C-alpha atoms as a printed R data frame, in Angstrom:
    type eleno elety resid chain resno       x      y       z
1   ATOM     1    CA   UNK     A     1   0.000  0.000   0.000
2   ATOM     2    CA   UNK     A     2   2.774  2.418   0.887
3   ATOM     3    CA   UNK     A     3   4.483  1.763  -2.429
4   ATOM     4    CA   UNK     A     4   1.348  2.782  -4.323
5   ATOM     5    CA   UNK     A     5   1.204  6.072  -2.431
6   ATOM     6    CA   UNK     A     6   4.633  7.046  -3.720
7   ATOM     7    CA   UNK     A     7   4.062  5.747  -7.234
8   ATOM     8    CA   UNK     A     8   2.445  9.068  -8.139
9   ATOM     9    CA   UNK     A     9   5.840 10.766  -7.792
10  ATOM    10    CA   UNK     A    10   7.582  8.441 -10.250
11  ATOM    11    CA   UNK     A    11   8.358 10.059 -13.580
12  ATOM    12    CA   UNK     A    12   5.952  8.589 -16.165
13  ATOM    13    CA   UNK     A    13   7.266  6.994 -19.329
14  ATOM    14    CA   UNK     A    14   5.822  5.629 -22.559
15  ATOM    15    CA   UNK     A    15   7.709  2.986 -24.519
16  ATOM    16    CA   UNK     A    16  10.734  3.734 -22.371
17  ATOM    17    CA   UNK     A    17  10.573  7.469 -23.177
18  ATOM    18    CA   UNK     A    18  10.233  9.734 -20.089
19  ATOM    19    CA   UNK     A    19   7.247 12.031 -20.404
20  ATOM    20    CA   UNK     A    20   8.488 14.640 -17.956
21  ATOM    21    CA   UNK     A    21   9.629 16.750 -20.923
22  ATOM    22    CA   UNK     A    22   6.008 16.983 -22.117
23  ATOM    23    CA   UNK     A    23   4.859 17.866 -18.600
24  ATOM    24    CA   UNK     A    24   7.413 20.695 -18.498
25  ATOM    25    CA   UNK     A    25   6.629 21.959 -22.002
26  ATOM    26    CA   UNK     A    26   2.836 21.852 -21.681
27  ATOM    27    CA   UNK     A    27   2.452 25.014 -19.505
28  ATOM    28    CA   UNK     A    28   3.965 27.218 -22.208
29  ATOM    29    CA   UNK     A    29   1.473 25.879 -24.764
30  ATOM    30    CA   UNK     A    30  -1.469 26.885 -22.566
31  ATOM    31    CA   UNK     A    31  -0.520 30.562 -22.331
32  ATOM    32    CA   UNK     A    32  -2.313 32.803 -24.839
33  ATOM    33    CA   UNK     A    33  -0.070 34.875 -27.070
34  ATOM    34    CA   UNK     A    34  -0.825 38.627 -26.995
35  ATOM    35    CA   UNK     A    35  -2.029 39.760 -30.434
36  ATOM    36    CA   UNK     A    36  -0.832 42.843 -32.271
37  ATOM    37    CA   UNK     A    37  -4.171 44.612 -31.770
38  ATOM    38    CA   UNK     A    38  -4.674 47.409 -29.257
39  ATOM    39    CA   UNK     A    39  -7.720 45.749 -27.686
40  ATOM    40    CA   UNK     A    40  -7.080 42.315 -26.157
41  ATOM    41    CA   UNK     A    41  -9.529 39.776 -24.818
42  ATOM    42    CA   UNK     A    42 -10.228 39.431 -21.099
43  ATOM    43    CA   UNK     A    43  -7.890 36.485 -20.557
44  ATOM    44    CA   UNK     A    44  -4.859 38.258 -21.993
45  ATOM    45    CA   UNK     A    45  -5.768 41.429 -20.101
46  ATOM    46    CA   UNK     A    46  -5.902 39.558 -16.773
47  ATOM    47    CA   UNK     A    47  -2.675 37.721 -17.585
48  ATOM    48    CA   UNK     A    48  -0.873 40.963 -18.439
49  ATOM    49    CA   UNK     A    49  -2.207 42.695 -15.313
50  ATOM    50    CA   UNK     A    50  -1.089 39.821 -13.075
51  ATOM    51    CA   UNK     A    51   2.414 39.691 -14.549
52  ATOM    52    CA   UNK     A    52   2.817 43.483 -14.344
53  ATOM    53    CA   UNK     A    53   1.669 43.623 -10.722
54  ATOM    54    CA   UNK     A    54   3.931 40.761  -9.722
55  ATOM    55    CA   UNK     A    55   6.934 42.197 -11.555
56  ATOM    56    CA   UNK     A    56   6.453 45.659 -10.013
57  ATOM    57    CA   UNK     A    57   6.222 44.200  -6.514
58  ATOM    58    CA   UNK     A    58   9.227 41.944  -7.038
59  ATOM    59    CA   UNK     A    59  11.473 44.607  -8.569
60  ATOM    60    CA   UNK     A    60  10.554 47.389  -6.126
61  ATOM    61    CA   UNK     A    61  13.333 46.638  -3.559
62  ATOM    62    CA   UNK     A    62  15.972 46.151  -6.281
63  ATOM    63    CA   UNK     A    63  18.031 48.840  -7.933
64  ATOM    64    CA   UNK     A    64  18.155 49.383 -11.682
65  ATOM    65    CA   UNK     A    65  20.804 46.704 -12.172
66  ATOM    66    CA   UNK     A    66  18.511 44.031 -10.766
67  ATOM    67    CA   UNK     A    67  15.667 44.962 -13.129
68  ATOM    68    CA   UNK     A    68  17.383 42.934 -15.844
69  ATOM    69    CA   UNK     A    69  16.099 39.849 -14.014
70  ATOM    70    CA   UNK     A    70  12.448 40.913 -14.302
71  ATOM    71    CA   UNK     A    71  11.649 38.790 -17.358
72  ATOM    72    CA   UNK     A    72  13.425 35.711 -16.003
73  ATOM    73    CA   UNK     A    73  11.821 35.838 -12.539
74  ATOM    74    CA   UNK     A    74   8.337 36.619 -13.862
75  ATOM    75    CA   UNK     A    75   8.558 33.764 -16.371
76  ATOM    76    CA   UNK     A    76   9.761 31.384 -13.664
77  ATOM    77    CA   UNK     A    77   6.915 32.445 -11.390
78  ATOM    78    CA   UNK     A    78   4.228 31.826 -14.025
79  ATOM    79    CA   UNK     A    79   5.874 28.550 -15.033
80  ATOM    80    CA   UNK     A    80   5.972 27.180 -11.469
81  ATOM    81    CA   UNK     A    81   2.407 28.246 -10.721
82  ATOM    82    CA   UNK     A    82   1.118 26.570 -13.875
83  ATOM    83    CA   UNK     A    83   2.992 23.317 -13.241
84  ATOM    84    CA   UNK     A    84   1.842 23.208  -9.609
85  ATOM    85    CA   UNK     A    85  -1.779 23.893 -10.538
86  ATOM    86    CA   UNK     A    86  -1.820 21.309 -13.343
87  ATOM    87    CA   UNK     A    87  -0.396 18.774 -10.897
88  ATOM    88    CA   UNK     A    88  -3.548 19.068  -8.779
89  ATOM    89    CA   UNK     A    89  -5.674 17.625 -11.584
90  ATOM    90    CA   UNK     A    90  -6.483 13.890 -11.416
91  ATOM    91    CA   UNK     A    91  -4.201 11.485 -13.306
92  ATOM    92    CA   UNK     A    92  -1.532 14.108 -13.832
93  ATOM    93    CA   UNK     A    93   2.151 14.285 -12.929
94  ATOM    94    CA   UNK     A    94   3.712 17.183 -11.039
95  ATOM    95    CA   UNK     A    95   7.328 17.746 -12.171
96  ATOM    96    CA   UNK     A    96   8.020 20.050  -9.217
97  ATOM    97    CA   UNK     A    97   7.699 17.090  -6.828
98  ATOM    98    CA   UNK     A    98  11.071 15.962  -8.241
99  ATOM    99    CA   UNK     A    99  13.958 17.349  -6.202
100 ATOM   100    CA   UNK     A   100  16.284 17.096  -9.203
101 ATOM   101    CA   UNK     A   101  14.119 19.496 -11.235
102 ATOM   102    CA   UNK     A   102  13.803 22.019  -8.405
103 ATOM   103    CA   UNK     A   103  17.534 21.891  -7.736
104 ATOM   104    CA   UNK     A   104  18.075 22.399 -11.457
105 ATOM   105    CA   UNK     A   105  16.227 25.697 -11.115
106 ATOM   106    CA   UNK     A   106  17.637 26.719  -7.732
107 ATOM   107    CA   UNK     A   107  21.371 26.031  -8.112
108 ATOM   108    CA   UNK     A   108  22.083 27.913 -11.381
109 ATOM   109    CA   UNK     A   109  19.999 30.948 -10.407
110 ATOM   110    CA   UNK     A   110  21.514 31.118  -6.914
111 ATOM   111    CA   UNK     A   111  24.990 30.694  -8.364
112 ATOM   112    CA   UNK     A   112  24.297 33.487 -10.844
113 ATOM   113    CA   UNK     A   113  23.410 35.887  -8.007
114 ATOM   114    CA   UNK     A   114  26.609 34.953  -6.149
115 ATOM   115    CA   UNK     A   115  28.752 35.429  -9.260
116 ATOM   116    CA   UNK     A   116  27.122 38.815  -9.937
117 ATOM   117    CA   UNK     A   117  27.888 39.907  -6.387
118 ATOM   118    CA   UNK     A   118  31.508 38.744  -6.547
119 ATOM   119    CA   UNK     A   119  32.016 40.465  -9.900
120 ATOM   120    CA   UNK     A   120  30.296 43.795  -9.222
121 ATOM   121    CA   UNK     A   121  31.015 44.357  -5.520
122 ATOM   122    CA   UNK     A   122  33.362 41.683  -4.139
123 ATOM   123    CA   UNK     A   123  34.023 43.562  -0.889
124 ATOM   124    CA   UNK     A   124  30.342 43.799  -0.008
125 ATOM   125    CA   UNK     A   125  29.691 40.207  -1.092
126 ATOM   126    CA   UNK     A   126  32.497 38.886   1.104
127 ATOM   127    CA   UNK     A   127  31.407 41.230   3.891
128 ATOM   128    CA   UNK     A   128  28.190 39.205   4.291
129 ATOM   129    CA   UNK     A   129  30.323 36.365   5.625
130 ATOM   130    CA   UNK     A   130  31.421 38.409   8.640
131 ATOM   131    CA   UNK     A   131  28.951 40.694  10.478
132 ATOM   132    CA   UNK     A   132  30.295 44.038  11.630
133 ATOM   133    CA   UNK     A   133  31.469 44.222  15.221
134 ATOM   134    CA   UNK     A   134  32.201 40.508  15.556
135 ATOM   135    CA   UNK     A   135  34.653 39.678  18.394
136 ATOM   136    CA   UNK     A   136  38.025 38.488  17.121
137 ATOM   137    CA   UNK     A   137  37.834 34.975  18.700
138 ATOM   138    CA   UNK     A   138  34.494 34.331  16.919
139 ATOM   139    CA   UNK     A   139  35.637 35.436  13.456
140 ATOM   140    CA   UNK     A   140  36.735 31.973  12.161
141 ATOM   141    CA   UNK     A   141  33.608 30.293  13.526
142 ATOM   142    CA   UNK     A   142  31.238 32.885  12.049
143 ATOM   143    CA   UNK     A   143  32.937 32.763   8.661
144 ATOM   144    CA   UNK     A   144  32.447 28.976   8.567
145 ATOM   145    CA   UNK     A   145  28.807 29.282   9.684
146 ATOM   146    CA   UNK     A   146  27.975 32.007   7.155
147 ATOM   147    CA   UNK     A   147  29.699 30.075   4.362
148 ATOM   148    CA   UNK     A   148  27.675 26.968   5.173
149 ATOM   149    CA   UNK     A   149  24.468 28.996   5.306
150 ATOM   150    CA   UNK     A   150  25.335 30.508   1.919
151 ATOM   151    CA   UNK     A   151  25.746 27.105   0.281
152 ATOM   152    CA   UNK     A   152  22.605 25.751   1.953
153 ATOM   153    CA   UNK     A   153  20.432 28.369   0.242
154 ATOM   154    CA   UNK     A   154  19.869 26.513  -3.064
155 ATOM   155    CA   UNK     A   155  19.243 23.270  -1.188
156 ATOM   156    CA   UNK     A   156  16.648 25.017   0.968
157 ATOM   157    CA   UNK     A   157  14.954 26.431  -2.130
158 ATOM   158    CA   UNK     A   158  14.648 23.051  -3.814
159 ATOM   159    CA   UNK     A   159  13.732 21.049  -0.713
160 ATOM   160    CA   UNK     A   160  11.086 23.564   0.403
161 ATOM   161    CA   UNK     A   161   9.235 23.415  -2.901
162 ATOM   162    CA   UNK     A   162   9.551 19.629  -3.182
163 ATOM   163    CA   UNK     A   163   8.551 18.901   0.418
164 ATOM   164    CA   UNK     A   164   5.476 21.126   0.458
165 ATOM   165    CA   UNK     A   165   4.057 19.751  -2.790
166 ATOM   166    CA   UNK     A   166   4.912 16.141  -1.932
167 ATOM   167    CA   UNK     A   167   3.333 16.381   1.514
168 ATOM   168    CA   UNK     A   168   0.166 17.881   0.073
169 ATOM   169    CA   UNK     A   169  -0.184 15.181  -2.583
170 ATOM   170    CA   UNK     A   170   0.415 12.404  -0.054
171 ATOM   171    CA   UNK     A   171  -2.086 13.824   2.420
172 ATOM   172    CA   UNK     A   172  -4.695 14.211  -0.310
173 ATOM   173    CA   UNK     A   173  -4.253 10.616  -1.452
174 ATOM   174    CA   UNK     A   174  -4.439  9.323   2.125
175 ATOM   175    CA   UNK     A   175  -7.712 11.153   2.769
176 ATOM   176    CA   UNK     A   176  -9.182 10.005  -0.550
177 ATOM   177    CA   UNK     A   177  -8.293  6.408   0.322
178 ATOM   178    CA   UNK     A   178  -9.904  6.814   3.736
179 ATOM   179    CA   UNK     A   179 -13.109  8.159   2.153
180 ATOM   180    CA   UNK     A   180 -13.410  5.190  -0.212
181 ATOM   181    CA   UNK     A   181 -12.702  2.694   2.575
182 ATOM   182    CA   UNK     A   182 -15.188  4.201   5.052
183 ATOM   183    CA   UNK     A   183 -18.011  4.905   2.598
184 ATOM   184    CA   UNK     A   184 -19.607  1.413   2.786
185 ATOM   185    CA   UNK     A   185 -19.117  1.048   6.553
186 ATOM   186    CA   UNK     A   186 -19.512  4.585   7.972
187 ATOM   187    CA   UNK     A   187 -21.077  6.888   5.370
188 ATOM   188    CA   UNK     A   188 -21.509  9.783   7.812
189 ATOM   189    CA   UNK     A   189 -17.850  9.793   8.759
190 ATOM   190    CA   UNK     A   190 -16.934  9.411   5.086
191 ATOM   191    CA   UNK     A   191 -18.982 12.493   4.165
192 ATOM   192    CA   UNK     A   192 -17.304 14.507   6.904
193 ATOM   193    CA   UNK     A   193 -13.925 13.281   5.693
194 ATOM   194    CA   UNK     A   194 -14.846 14.280   2.145
195 ATOM   195    CA   UNK     A   195 -15.606 17.780   3.449
196 ATOM   196    CA   UNK     A   196 -12.131 17.898   4.963
197 ATOM   197    CA   UNK     A   197 -10.783 16.729   1.603
198 ATOM   198    CA   UNK     A   198 -12.519 19.619  -0.163
199 ATOM   199    CA   UNK     A   199 -10.999 22.117   2.272
200 ATOM   200    CA   UNK     A   200  -7.606 20.458   1.848
201 ATOM   201    CA   UNK     A   201  -7.921 20.813  -1.923
202 ATOM   202    CA   UNK     A   202  -8.496 24.551  -1.523
203 ATOM   203    CA   UNK     A   203  -5.456 24.685   0.734
204 ATOM   204    CA   UNK     A   204  -3.401 22.830  -1.863
205 ATOM   205    CA   UNK     A   205  -4.391 25.364  -4.519
206 ATOM   206    CA   UNK     A   206  -3.151 28.127  -2.225
207 ATOM   207    CA   UNK     A   207   0.054 26.207  -1.436
208 ATOM   208    CA   UNK     A   208   0.730 25.653  -5.146
209 ATOM   209    CA   UNK     A   209   0.645 29.400  -5.772
210 ATOM   210    CA   UNK     A   210   2.352 30.471  -2.546
211 ATOM   211    CA   UNK     A   211   5.290 28.084  -2.928
212 ATOM   212    CA   UNK     A   212   5.960 29.309  -6.459
213 ATOM   213    CA   UNK     A   213   5.860 32.893  -5.191
214 ATOM   214    CA   UNK     A   214   8.153 32.105  -2.241
215 ATOM   215    CA   UNK     A   215  10.661 30.384  -4.545
216 ATOM   216    CA   UNK     A   216  10.953 33.435  -6.787
217 ATOM   217    CA   UNK     A   217  10.787 35.895  -3.869
218 ATOM   218    CA   UNK     A   218  13.758 34.269  -2.135
219 ATOM   219    CA   UNK     A   219  15.720 34.390  -5.386
220 ATOM   220    CA   UNK     A   220  14.985 38.089  -5.637
221 ATOM   221    CA   UNK     A   221  16.180 38.596  -2.050
222 ATOM   222    CA   UNK     A   222  19.413 36.759  -2.849
223 ATOM   223    CA   UNK     A   223  19.767 39.004  -5.890
224 ATOM   224    CA   UNK     A   224  19.111 42.098  -3.787
225 ATOM   225    CA   UNK     A   225  22.132 41.281  -1.614
226 ATOM   226    CA   UNK     A   226  24.437 41.139  -4.636
227 ATOM   227    CA   UNK     A   227  23.376 44.054  -6.864
């Protein structure tokens, strides 16, 4: 039984060909392309408004140099939200439950922010490793601690996104299994459990959007320290 619970996180394949590439490509196909006309339809208008609001809020703390990342971060945000939301549909696969995929996003982007900081302002970037006013005996220890915390950042980004989505999917499947098992024996309890399942589904929709936002927000904060 426990093996079947985790089968939903296995990458699907057809004739030995992994289908995760289709699951990653599909979100971009669903987005409407803005036409060349002045007047757009409601869907494109809402999409443009959402992206503009998010980009303005994300870029507000950054200086002009960090605004070059606006397109990349906004695209990543929309991409993660779409993948997470599609993963809530029945008989679908959520690529962001794979730690390898999330680390593939987190490590290069985090490393890019570190490289930008070391190239543009190396003194300030290295200064984050040693807080001002640190007693001399604690300097080696704090440098080691801050270095470890710096390298843990991409791991925290990937694990946070993976763990939250995986836990939500597992909890949903457990409750669904409980509803089906209790329906013939205790229909009243099963109905109450189904109500909890509906509320959990709403929570999962919120988590899918919030985790994508948190992922991009933390990247922007790392960028803010280095530009």
